[in-house]
């Protein structure tokens, strides 16, 4: 930034400097040309009076021309009407004809020509000579070449002085730039310090740099992100400790069972068998928790891809319910299915089956013996709806918003007794979410619970959306 500022400043100064020098130089040259032209005009009048234009050998005239050329420190040539050089103070061109454009336009149109060449430091001008007796008649022209170096020198030395002043000016500007930039960048530095503290792992850092509107905005979004990260971190820690706890429970039971068998010494075979059956049950439980954790972690993976296929949802539902019917009938629970219309939808068959199975299993588990579970399937032009209603124990109002959380169970003992892990609903919610759908719960304790799943008929993948 500093480099950019300095370059811009130096460049603009240089451009300004060059433009000023040019203007100044031009004014000087114009002034010089004007006074020389006046002098030349006077000289010509004098020469004409003496009849020099007719007889170029006039001694006084020659002396006058030489004198003027000397005073200018230059060369003077005089051409007559036929553009023949009648006098050259350098005596090189006498008798020659000069047919240059400048001379022609002086003779034909009475035009003045001035040419200044800064590189060779020279000035050339042509001035027509008008007759004194016959108005408008051009009788010849004066061609003057002079060096301008001596006139430019003071301007150039002035310029050197100005360069000195400019250098001091630039140094002051750079110092000012440095001070300004430091002041300007200070809030950004504060911001970056705070952010790097957060990236070192301190998520409780709060950033509050309000110097500019932009830094205030950055502070807010950094704080928001940090807040979310902190929440995520806390929920991850809680999840890990929950997992550890859940995995330990069956192992503790197995240990207790095994230890008591060992301490019993000579126990009857039946007791061994009973304890071993319990141990086997606990092992099943452990592996169920692990399976469900694996399903969950697969759902959590952002890169999870649904194997979406156009599926007959009615057939799917009937298959799921047929599989669960035996479990329901062990407790004399009636399992009903009602479909309002045939539904074809883009779904991941395996995943959606898992979600619906979890919901219906819950409806059976948390039901009373002899109760009912009613599953309905319906659709409109955009979505299809699966409703799982039961006549079970219901979910207390304050627990309803938590049932989809991992490991959340309203009644731990009941859930455990029925082989629950507290993960079924969070898996169902994850799957419905992947289908861009929604899941809702309505429940009245003691009366029953209804879960409603709503999923779009047509799946639109994230990339296409
Ligand atoms: P679990 O393995 O314990 O069933 P879920 O995640 O499937 O875990 O359910 C979480 C909790 O929500 C359950 O422990 C239960 O308390 C409650 N719940 C889920 N479904 C029902 C239902 N149909 N009726 C009553 N309570 C339910």
Short mmCIF file of C-alpha atoms and ligand atoms in Angstrom, two decimals:
data_model
loop_
_atom_site.label_atom_id
_atom_site.label_comp_id
_atom_site.label_asym_id
_atom_site.label_seq_id
_atom_site.Cartn_x
_atom_site.Cartn_y
_atom_site.Cartn_z
CA UNK A 1 0.00 0.00 0.00
CA UNK A 2 2.83 2.33 0.97
CA UNK A 3 4.66 1.53 -2.26
CA UNK A 4 1.52 2.23 -4.26
CA UNK A 5 0.97 5.56 -2.53
CA UNK A 6 4.60 6.65 -3.00
CA UNK A 7 4.62 5.63 -6.67
CA UNK A 8 1.41 7.58 -7.34
CA UNK A 9 2.72 10.65 -5.56
CA UNK A 10 6.13 10.64 -7.27
CA UNK A 11 4.54 10.02 -10.68
CA UNK A 12 2.06 12.87 -10.33
CA UNK A 13 4.83 15.21 -9.18
CA UNK A 14 6.98 14.23 -12.18
CA UNK A 15 4.11 14.81 -14.63
CA UNK A 16 3.33 18.18 -13.04
CA UNK A 17 7.01 19.12 -13.13
CA UNK A 18 7.36 18.26 -16.83
CA UNK A 19 4.17 20.13 -17.76
CA UNK A 20 5.29 23.24 -15.87
CA UNK A 21 8.76 23.19 -17.48
CA UNK A 22 7.25 22.88 -20.95
CA UNK A 23 4.88 25.81 -20.41
CA UNK A 24 7.63 27.95 -18.93
CA UNK A 25 10.04 27.12 -21.75
CA UNK A 26 7.42 27.80 -24.43
CA UNK A 27 6.63 31.21 -22.95
CA UNK A 28 10.34 32.09 -22.94
CA UNK A 29 10.87 30.91 -26.53
CA UNK A 30 7.75 32.76 -27.73
CA UNK A 31 9.00 35.94 -26.09
CA UNK A 32 12.43 35.50 -27.59
CA UNK A 33 11.01 34.82 -31.07
CA UNK A 34 8.71 37.85 -30.92
CA UNK A 35 11.53 40.26 -30.01
CA UNK A 36 13.82 38.77 -32.68
CA UNK A 37 11.11 39.10 -35.30
CA UNK A 38 10.60 42.76 -34.42
CA UNK A 39 14.32 43.31 -34.64
CA UNK A 40 14.43 41.52 -38.01
CA UNK A 41 11.55 43.64 -39.29
CA UNK A 42 13.37 46.82 -38.33
CA UNK A 43 16.53 45.50 -40.00
CA UNK A 44 14.65 44.79 -43.23
CA UNK A 45 13.05 48.22 -43.30
CA UNK A 46 16.48 49.70 -42.90
CA UNK A 47 17.92 47.47 -45.66
CA UNK A 48 15.11 48.33 -48.08
CA UNK A 49 15.64 52.02 -47.46
CA UNK A 50 19.27 51.56 -48.47
CA UNK A 51 18.23 49.59 -51.59
CA UNK A 52 19.88 46.41 -50.28
CA UNK A 53 17.19 44.16 -51.77
CA UNK A 54 18.22 45.37 -55.25
CA UNK A 55 21.97 45.46 -54.68
CA UNK A 56 23.16 43.00 -52.06
CA UNK A 57 26.67 44.37 -52.22
CA UNK A 58 25.74 47.46 -50.19
CA UNK A 59 28.48 47.66 -47.55
CA UNK A 60 26.44 49.34 -44.85
CA UNK A 61 23.63 46.81 -45.36
CA UNK A 62 26.07 43.90 -45.08
CA UNK A 63 27.55 45.29 -41.88
CA UNK A 64 24.09 45.73 -40.42
CA UNK A 65 23.09 42.14 -41.18
CA UNK A 66 26.33 40.79 -39.69
CA UNK A 67 25.87 42.92 -36.60
CA UNK A 68 22.37 41.65 -35.98
CA UNK A 69 23.43 38.01 -36.58
CA UNK A 70 26.34 38.46 -34.17
CA UNK A 71 24.15 39.98 -31.50
CA UNK A 72 21.88 36.93 -31.73
CA UNK A 73 24.82 34.63 -31.93
CA UNK A 74 23.16 32.95 -34.92
CA UNK A 75 22.93 32.72 -38.67
CA UNK A 76 20.91 35.05 -40.90
CA UNK A 77 20.08 34.35 -44.54
CA UNK A 78 18.23 36.73 -46.80
CA UNK A 79 16.50 35.49 -49.98
CA UNK A 80 15.13 37.70 -52.74
CA UNK A 81 11.89 37.34 -54.68
CA UNK A 82 13.25 34.41 -56.68
CA UNK A 83 14.18 32.61 -53.42
CA UNK A 84 17.87 33.01 -54.20
CA UNK A 85 20.07 33.59 -51.18
CA UNK A 86 21.50 37.08 -51.53
CA UNK A 87 23.14 37.10 -48.13
CA UNK A 88 24.25 34.31 -45.71
CA UNK A 89 26.17 35.44 -42.64
CA UNK A 90 27.85 32.00 -42.71
CA UNK A 91 28.63 32.66 -46.44
CA UNK A 92 27.73 29.08 -47.36
CA UNK A 93 24.47 29.37 -49.27
CA UNK A 94 24.98 32.62 -51.22
CA UNK A 95 23.75 32.29 -54.80
CA UNK A 96 21.80 29.09 -53.97
CA UNK A 97 18.03 28.77 -54.11
CA UNK A 98 16.12 27.64 -51.05
CA UNK A 99 12.83 25.97 -51.91
CA UNK A 100 11.84 24.84 -48.40
CA UNK A 101 8.11 24.88 -47.45
CA UNK A 102 8.63 27.60 -44.87
CA UNK A 103 10.25 29.89 -47.47
CA UNK A 104 7.57 29.12 -50.05
CA UNK A 105 4.72 29.95 -47.71
CA UNK A 106 6.52 33.19 -46.69
CA UNK A 107 6.89 34.23 -50.34
CA UNK A 108 3.48 33.13 -51.57
CA UNK A 109 1.23 33.83 -48.60
CA UNK A 110 3.34 36.20 -46.48
CA UNK A 111 3.32 33.66 -43.64
CA UNK A 112 5.66 33.60 -40.64
CA UNK A 113 7.08 30.23 -39.62
CA UNK A 114 8.67 29.36 -36.28
CA UNK A 115 10.23 26.00 -35.43
CA UNK A 116 11.70 25.22 -32.04
CA UNK A 117 13.56 21.96 -31.47
CA UNK A 118 14.12 21.21 -27.81
CA UNK A 119 16.43 18.26 -28.47
CA UNK A 120 18.92 20.17 -30.64
CA UNK A 121 18.33 23.42 -28.68
CA UNK A 122 17.71 25.43 -31.80
CA UNK A 123 15.18 27.96 -33.06
CA UNK A 124 14.50 28.59 -36.74
CA UNK A 125 12.18 31.24 -38.10
CA UNK A 126 11.28 32.65 -41.50
CA UNK A 127 9.88 36.14 -41.88
CA UNK A 128 8.58 37.59 -45.19
CA UNK A 129 9.85 41.03 -46.30
CA UNK A 130 7.10 43.27 -47.66
CA UNK A 131 7.80 46.06 -50.09
CA UNK A 132 7.72 49.57 -48.67
CA UNK A 133 6.62 51.17 -51.88
CA UNK A 134 4.12 48.64 -53.19
CA UNK A 135 1.66 47.52 -50.54
CA UNK A 136 1.26 43.75 -50.11
CA UNK A 137 4.16 42.87 -52.45
CA UNK A 138 6.65 40.46 -50.95
CA UNK A 139 10.16 41.16 -52.00
CA UNK A 140 12.01 38.46 -50.09
CA UNK A 141 12.40 36.67 -46.77
CA UNK A 142 14.73 36.51 -43.80
CA UNK A 143 15.73 33.05 -42.48
CA UNK A 144 17.15 33.01 -38.97
CA UNK A 145 18.80 30.09 -37.08
CA UNK A 146 19.80 30.62 -33.45
CA UNK A 147 20.88 28.34 -30.64
CA UNK A 148 18.64 28.37 -27.56
CA UNK A 149 20.92 26.53 -25.13
CA UNK A 150 22.05 29.71 -23.42
CA UNK A 151 18.44 30.79 -22.92
CA UNK A 152 17.37 27.36 -21.63
CA UNK A 153 20.22 27.05 -19.16
CA UNK A 154 18.76 29.27 -16.42
CA UNK A 155 15.41 27.51 -16.74
CA UNK A 156 17.08 24.11 -16.38
CA UNK A 157 19.06 25.23 -13.36
CA UNK A 158 15.85 26.59 -11.83
CA UNK A 159 14.42 23.17 -12.49
CA UNK A 160 17.24 21.54 -10.52
CA UNK A 161 16.39 23.77 -7.58
CA UNK A 162 12.77 22.79 -7.91
CA UNK A 163 13.83 19.12 -7.91
CA UNK A 164 15.48 19.68 -4.55
CA UNK A 165 12.30 21.15 -3.13
CA UNK A 166 10.28 18.32 -4.65
CA UNK A 167 12.53 15.69 -3.07
CA UNK A 168 12.00 17.25 0.38
CA UNK A 169 8.27 17.38 -0.37
CA UNK A 170 8.21 13.69 -1.35
CA UNK A 171 10.08 12.69 1.84
CA UNK A 172 7.53 14.61 3.95
CA UNK A 173 4.71 12.94 1.99
CA UNK A 174 6.19 9.47 2.59
CA UNK A 175 6.46 10.17 6.32
CA UNK A 176 2.85 11.32 6.36
CA UNK A 177 1.83 8.20 4.41
CA UNK A 178 3.56 5.94 6.92
CA UNK A 179 1.84 7.66 9.85
CA UNK A 180 -1.56 7.55 8.14
CA UNK A 181 -1.21 3.92 7.12
CA UNK A 182 -0.21 2.91 10.64
CA UNK A 183 -3.26 4.69 12.01
CA UNK A 184 -5.45 3.16 9.31
CA UNK A 185 -4.17 -0.38 9.82
CA UNK A 186 -4.28 -0.38 13.63
CA UNK A 187 -7.88 -1.69 13.87
CA UNK A 188 -7.10 -4.39 11.33
CA UNK A 189 -4.13 -5.47 13.42
CA UNK A 190 -6.31 -5.66 16.55
CA UNK A 191 -8.79 -7.73 14.57
CA UNK A 192 -6.14 -10.11 13.30
CA UNK A 193 -4.67 -10.59 16.82
CA UNK A 194 -8.11 -11.52 18.17
CA UNK A 195 -8.79 -13.91 15.30
CA UNK A 196 -5.45 -15.66 15.63
CA UNK A 197 -6.15 -16.10 19.36
CA UNK A 198 -9.39 -17.85 18.39
CA UNK A 199 -7.61 -19.99 15.83
CA UNK A 200 -5.21 -21.07 18.60
CA UNK A 201 -8.23 -22.69 20.24
CA UNK A 202 -9.58 -19.99 22.55
CA UNK A 203 -13.21 -19.96 21.39
CA UNK A 204 -14.31 -17.67 24.23
CA UNK A 205 -12.53 -14.71 22.59
CA UNK A 206 -14.86 -11.85 21.67
CA UNK A 207 -13.86 -9.48 18.89
CA UNK A 208 -15.07 -5.90 19.10
CA UNK A 209 -13.32 -3.50 16.71
CA UNK A 210 -15.77 -0.72 15.89
CA UNK A 211 -13.34 1.82 14.31
CA UNK A 212 -14.78 1.34 10.80
CA UNK A 213 -18.13 0.10 9.62
CA UNK A 214 -16.32 -2.77 7.86
CA UNK A 215 -14.38 -3.86 10.95
CA UNK A 216 -17.58 -3.70 13.01
CA UNK A 217 -19.24 -5.98 10.46
CA UNK A 218 -16.26 -8.36 10.44
CA UNK A 219 -16.28 -8.39 14.27
CA UNK A 220 -19.95 -9.34 14.28
CA UNK A 221 -19.57 -12.21 11.82
CA UNK A 222 -16.43 -13.48 13.55
CA UNK A 223 -18.29 -13.45 16.89
CA UNK A 224 -21.24 -15.25 15.33
CA UNK A 225 -18.96 -17.91 13.85
CA UNK A 226 -17.07 -18.27 17.14
CA UNK A 227 -20.39 -18.65 18.99
CA UNK A 228 -21.49 -21.40 16.61
CA UNK A 229 -18.12 -23.12 16.88
CA UNK A 230 -18.30 -23.00 20.65
CA UNK A 231 -21.79 -24.47 20.63
CA UNK A 232 -20.65 -27.17 18.24
CA UNK A 233 -17.65 -27.90 20.41
CA UNK A 234 -19.82 -28.19 23.52
CA UNK A 235 -22.37 -30.44 21.84
CA UNK A 236 -19.56 -32.62 20.48
CA UNK A 237 -18.06 -32.97 23.94
CA UNK A 238 -21.46 -33.80 25.37
CA UNK A 239 -22.01 -36.33 22.58
CA UNK A 240 -18.67 -38.01 23.23
CA UNK A 241 -19.36 -38.31 26.95
CA UNK A 242 -22.85 -39.65 26.18
CA UNK A 243 -21.41 -42.22 23.79
CA UNK A 244 -18.85 -43.30 26.36
CA UNK A 245 -21.55 -43.63 28.98
CA UNK A 246 -23.93 -45.55 26.72
CA UNK A 247 -21.22 -47.94 25.59
CA UNK A 248 -20.13 -48.56 29.17
CA UNK A 249 -23.55 -49.53 30.46
CA UNK A 250 -23.82 -52.94 28.72
CA UNK A 251 -20.20 -53.68 29.55
CA UNK A 252 -20.81 -52.95 33.21
CA UNK A 253 -23.79 -55.30 33.15
CA UNK A 254 -21.73 -58.00 31.47
CA UNK A 255 -18.99 -57.58 34.07
CA UNK A 256 -21.49 -57.80 36.96
CA UNK A 257 -23.06 -60.94 35.47
CA UNK A 258 -19.71 -62.57 34.79
CA UNK A 259 -18.28 -61.64 38.20
CA UNK A 260 -21.26 -63.04 40.03
CA UNK A 261 -20.99 -66.28 38.04
CA UNK A 262 -17.32 -66.56 38.98
CA UNK A 263 -17.91 -65.82 42.64
CA UNK A 264 -20.68 -68.42 42.77
CA UNK A 265 -18.28 -71.26 42.16
CA UNK A 266 -20.32 -74.42 41.66
CA UNK A 267 -23.59 -73.06 40.30
CA UNK A 268 -26.33 -75.08 38.66
CA UNK A 269 -26.22 -75.26 34.84
CA UNK A 270 -29.59 -73.50 34.56
CA UNK A 271 -28.19 -70.45 36.35
CA UNK A 272 -25.21 -70.42 34.01
CA UNK A 273 -27.53 -70.58 31.03
CA UNK A 274 -29.69 -67.77 32.36
CA UNK A 275 -26.71 -65.52 33.06
CA UNK A 276 -25.15 -66.31 29.71
CA UNK A 277 -28.44 -65.43 27.99
CA UNK A 278 -28.38 -62.07 29.81
CA UNK A 279 -24.78 -61.52 28.79
CA UNK A 280 -25.67 -62.29 25.18
CA UNK A 281 -28.52 -59.76 25.38
CA UNK A 282 -26.16 -57.08 26.64
CA UNK A 283 -23.77 -57.85 23.81
CA UNK A 284 -26.66 -57.43 21.33
CA UNK A 285 -27.43 -54.09 22.92
CA UNK A 286 -23.84 -52.97 22.66
CA UNK A 287 -23.67 -53.89 19.01
CA UNK A 288 -27.01 -52.16 18.34
CA UNK A 289 -25.66 -48.94 19.86
CA UNK A 290 -22.53 -49.22 17.73
CA UNK A 291 -24.57 -49.88 14.56
CA UNK A 292 -26.79 -46.87 15.21
CA UNK A 293 -23.81 -44.66 16.00
CA UNK A 294 -22.29 -45.70 12.70
CA UNK A 295 -25.53 -44.88 10.85
CA UNK A 296 -25.61 -41.48 12.53
CA UNK A 297 -22.02 -40.67 11.72
CA UNK A 298 -22.62 -41.66 8.11
CA UNK A 299 -25.62 -39.29 8.01
CA UNK A 300 -23.55 -36.51 9.58
CA UNK A 301 -20.97 -36.77 6.88
CA UNK A 302 -21.62 -33.83 4.59
CA UNK A 303 -20.53 -35.83 1.58
CA UNK A 304 -23.27 -38.42 2.12
CA UNK A 305 -24.91 -39.27 -1.19
CA UNK A 306 -28.48 -40.47 -1.38
CA UNK A 307 -29.16 -43.30 -3.76
CA UNK A 308 -32.32 -41.69 -5.00
CA UNK A 309 -34.65 -43.75 -7.16
CA UNK A 310 -38.24 -43.39 -8.28
CA UNK A 311 -40.01 -45.68 -5.84
CA UNK A 312 -43.53 -46.92 -5.24
CA UNK A 313 -43.95 -45.69 -1.65
CA UNK A 314 -47.18 -47.67 -1.06
CA UNK A 315 -45.42 -50.96 -1.70
CA UNK A 316 -42.51 -49.90 0.47
CA UNK A 317 -44.80 -49.05 3.40
CA UNK A 318 -46.65 -52.32 3.16
CA UNK A 319 -43.37 -54.21 3.21
CA UNK A 320 -42.15 -52.36 6.32
CA UNK A 321 -45.40 -52.94 8.19
CA UNK A 322 -45.50 -56.61 7.23
CA UNK A 323 -42.07 -57.01 8.76
CA UNK A 324 -43.11 -55.29 12.01
CA UNK A 325 -46.49 -56.98 12.39
CA UNK A 326 -45.13 -59.97 14.40
CA UNK A 327 -43.55 -57.61 16.96
CA UNK A 328 -46.82 -55.74 17.32
CA UNK A 329 -48.86 -58.87 17.71
CA UNK A 330 -46.70 -60.12 20.60
CA UNK A 331 -48.27 -57.31 22.61
CA UNK A 332 -51.61 -57.56 20.91
CA UNK A 333 -51.18 -54.19 19.22
CA UNK A 334 -53.17 -53.58 16.06
CA UNK A 335 -51.07 -52.30 13.19
CA UNK A 336 -53.15 -50.51 10.52
CA UNK A 337 -52.14 -49.03 7.20
CA UNK A 338 -54.21 -46.64 5.15
CA UNK A 339 -53.18 -45.17 1.85
CA UNK A 340 -55.14 -42.35 0.21
CA UNK A 341 -53.51 -42.56 -3.21
CA UNK A 342 -50.67 -44.31 -5.03
CA UNK A 343 -47.45 -42.42 -4.39
CA UNK A 344 -44.37 -42.50 -6.59
CA UNK A 345 -41.47 -40.48 -5.21
CA UNK A 346 -37.69 -40.00 -5.53
CA UNK A 347 -36.30 -41.56 -2.36
CA UNK A 348 -33.34 -43.49 -1.04
CA UNK A 349 -35.18 -46.74 -0.37
CA UNK A 350 -32.83 -48.17 2.29
CA UNK A 351 -32.56 -44.97 4.28
CA UNK A 352 -36.24 -44.08 4.25
CA UNK A 353 -37.13 -47.66 5.27
CA UNK A 354 -34.82 -47.23 8.30
CA UNK A 355 -36.48 -43.93 9.28
CA UNK A 356 -40.06 -45.27 8.97
CA UNK A 357 -39.13 -48.50 10.77
CA UNK A 358 -37.75 -46.46 13.69
CA UNK A 359 -40.99 -44.47 13.92
CA UNK A 360 -43.27 -47.53 13.80
CA UNK A 361 -41.06 -49.45 16.24
CA UNK A 362 -41.31 -46.56 18.68
CA UNK A 363 -45.08 -46.47 18.24
CA UNK A 364 -45.16 -50.14 19.23
CA UNK A 365 -42.57 -49.84 22.04
CA UNK A 366 -44.17 -46.89 23.77
CA UNK A 367 -47.71 -48.30 23.47
CA UNK A 368 -49.93 -50.09 25.88
CA UNK A 369 -50.75 -53.76 25.40
CA UNK A 370 -53.81 -54.15 23.18
CA UNK A 371 -53.36 -50.65 21.72
CA UNK A 372 -53.17 -49.59 18.07
CA UNK A 373 -50.73 -48.04 15.63
CA UNK A 374 -52.12 -46.33 12.54
CA UNK A 375 -49.90 -45.50 9.59
CA UNK A 376 -51.28 -43.35 6.77
CA UNK A 377 -49.80 -42.33 3.43
CA UNK A 378 -51.02 -39.32 1.52
CA UNK A 379 -49.72 -36.86 -1.07
CA UNK A 380 -50.44 -33.57 -2.76
CA UNK A 381 -48.87 -32.27 -5.96
CA UNK A 382 -45.60 -31.41 -4.18
CA UNK A 383 -45.08 -33.63 -1.15
CA UNK A 384 -45.99 -37.00 0.26
CA UNK A 385 -46.90 -37.43 3.92
CA UNK A 386 -46.36 -40.40 6.22
CA UNK A 387 -48.25 -40.21 9.48
CA UNK A 388 -47.52 -42.66 12.33
CA UNK A 389 -50.10 -42.37 15.10
CA UNK A 390 -50.32 -44.51 18.23
CA UNK A 391 -52.46 -44.99 21.30
CA UNK A 392 -49.39 -45.07 23.55
CA UNK A 393 -48.01 -43.29 26.58
CA UNK A 394 -47.47 -39.98 24.79
CA UNK A 395 -44.65 -37.50 25.27
CA UNK A 396 -44.80 -34.68 27.85
CA UNK A 397 -44.96 -31.22 26.29
CA UNK A 398 -41.55 -30.06 27.54
CA UNK A 399 -39.89 -33.23 26.20
CA UNK A 400 -41.34 -32.96 22.70
CA UNK A 401 -38.72 -30.53 21.44
CA UNK A 402 -35.90 -32.80 22.70
CA UNK A 403 -36.98 -36.21 21.39
CA UNK A 404 -34.93 -35.79 18.20
CA UNK A 405 -31.72 -35.14 20.14
CA UNK A 406 -29.12 -37.87 20.32
CA UNK A 407 -29.46 -40.13 23.37
CA UNK A 408 -32.49 -38.22 24.62
CA UNK A 409 -35.03 -40.47 26.28
CA UNK A 410 -38.13 -39.41 28.18
CA UNK A 411 -38.16 -42.47 30.35
CA UNK A 412 -34.70 -44.00 30.47
CA UNK A 413 -35.76 -47.20 32.22
CA UNK A 414 -38.58 -47.86 29.76
CA UNK A 415 -36.39 -47.13 26.78
CA UNK A 416 -33.68 -49.45 28.05
CA UNK A 417 -36.17 -52.17 28.87
CA UNK A 418 -37.41 -52.08 25.29
CA UNK A 419 -33.90 -52.08 23.86
CA UNK A 420 -33.90 -48.38 22.96
CA UNK A 421 -30.70 -46.45 22.47
CA UNK A 422 -32.06 -42.91 22.26
CA UNK A 423 -30.71 -42.62 18.72
CA UNK A 424 -33.65 -43.84 16.62
CA UNK A 425 -35.42 -40.47 16.23
CA UNK A 426 -32.24 -38.52 15.52
CA UNK A 427 -31.44 -41.02 12.78
CA UNK A 428 -34.98 -40.64 11.37
CA UNK A 429 -34.69 -36.85 11.45
CA UNK A 430 -31.29 -36.97 9.72
CA UNK A 431 -32.65 -39.15 6.92
CA UNK A 432 -35.74 -36.99 6.38
CA UNK A 433 -33.47 -33.93 6.31
CA UNK A 434 -31.33 -35.50 3.59
CA UNK A 435 -34.50 -35.87 1.50
CA UNK A 436 -35.15 -32.12 2.06
CA UNK A 437 -38.16 -33.10 4.15
CA UNK A 438 -39.51 -32.29 7.59
CA UNK A 439 -40.52 -34.32 10.63
CA UNK A 440 -42.90 -33.14 13.34
CA UNK A 441 -44.29 -34.59 16.53
CA UNK A 442 -47.74 -34.07 18.09
CA UNK A 443 -48.48 -35.76 21.38
CA UNK A 444 -50.73 -35.79 24.42
CA UNK A 445 -49.40 -37.70 27.45
CA UNK A 446 -51.57 -40.66 28.22
CA UNK A 447 -53.45 -40.45 24.91
CA UNK A 448 -50.91 -41.09 22.20
CA UNK A 449 -48.38 -39.65 19.80
CA UNK A 450 -48.37 -38.79 16.10
CA UNK A 451 -45.22 -38.30 14.01
CA UNK A 452 -45.71 -36.63 10.63
CA UNK A 453 -43.08 -36.87 7.91
CA UNK A 454 -43.29 -34.63 4.84
CA UNK A 455 -40.96 -35.26 1.88
CA UNK A 456 -40.89 -33.67 -1.61
CA UNK A 457 -42.03 -36.03 -4.37
CA UNK A 458 -39.18 -34.87 -6.59
CA UNK A 459 -35.69 -34.85 -5.21
CA UNK A 460 -33.55 -31.88 -6.20
CA UNK A 461 -29.87 -32.44 -5.48
CA UNK A 462 -27.89 -29.63 -3.81
CA UNK A 463 -25.80 -28.95 -6.93
CA UNK A 464 -28.90 -28.52 -9.07
CA UNK A 465 -30.74 -26.47 -6.44
P1 LIG B 1 -35.23 -44.88 21.83
O1 LIG B 1 -34.21 -45.78 21.30
O2 LIG B 1 -35.10 -44.59 23.28
O3 LIG B 1 -36.59 -45.23 21.40
P2 LIG B 1 -35.61 -42.64 20.09
O4 LIG B 1 -34.66 -41.61 19.61
O5 LIG B 1 -36.27 -43.48 19.07
O6 LIG B 1 -34.86 -43.46 21.15
O7 LIG B 1 -36.71 -41.87 20.88
C1 LIG B 1 -36.36 -40.93 21.87
C2 LIG B 1 -37.36 -40.91 22.99
O8 LIG B 1 -38.59 -40.32 22.53
C3 LIG B 1 -37.74 -42.26 23.49
O9 LIG B 1 -36.86 -42.66 24.50
C4 LIG B 1 -39.15 -42.04 24.02
O10 LIG B 1 -39.06 -41.54 25.35
C5 LIG B 1 -39.69 -40.96 23.15
N1 LIG B 1 -40.59 -41.50 22.12
C6 LIG B 1 -40.23 -41.77 20.82
N2 LIG B 1 -41.30 -42.23 20.15
C7 LIG B 1 -42.35 -42.24 21.00
C8 LIG B 1 -43.72 -42.60 20.89
N3 LIG B 1 -44.26 -43.05 19.77
N4 LIG B 1 -44.50 -42.49 22.01
C9 LIG B 1 -43.96 -42.04 23.14
N5 LIG B 1 -42.70 -41.67 23.33
C10 LIG B 1 -41.90 -41.77 22.25
#
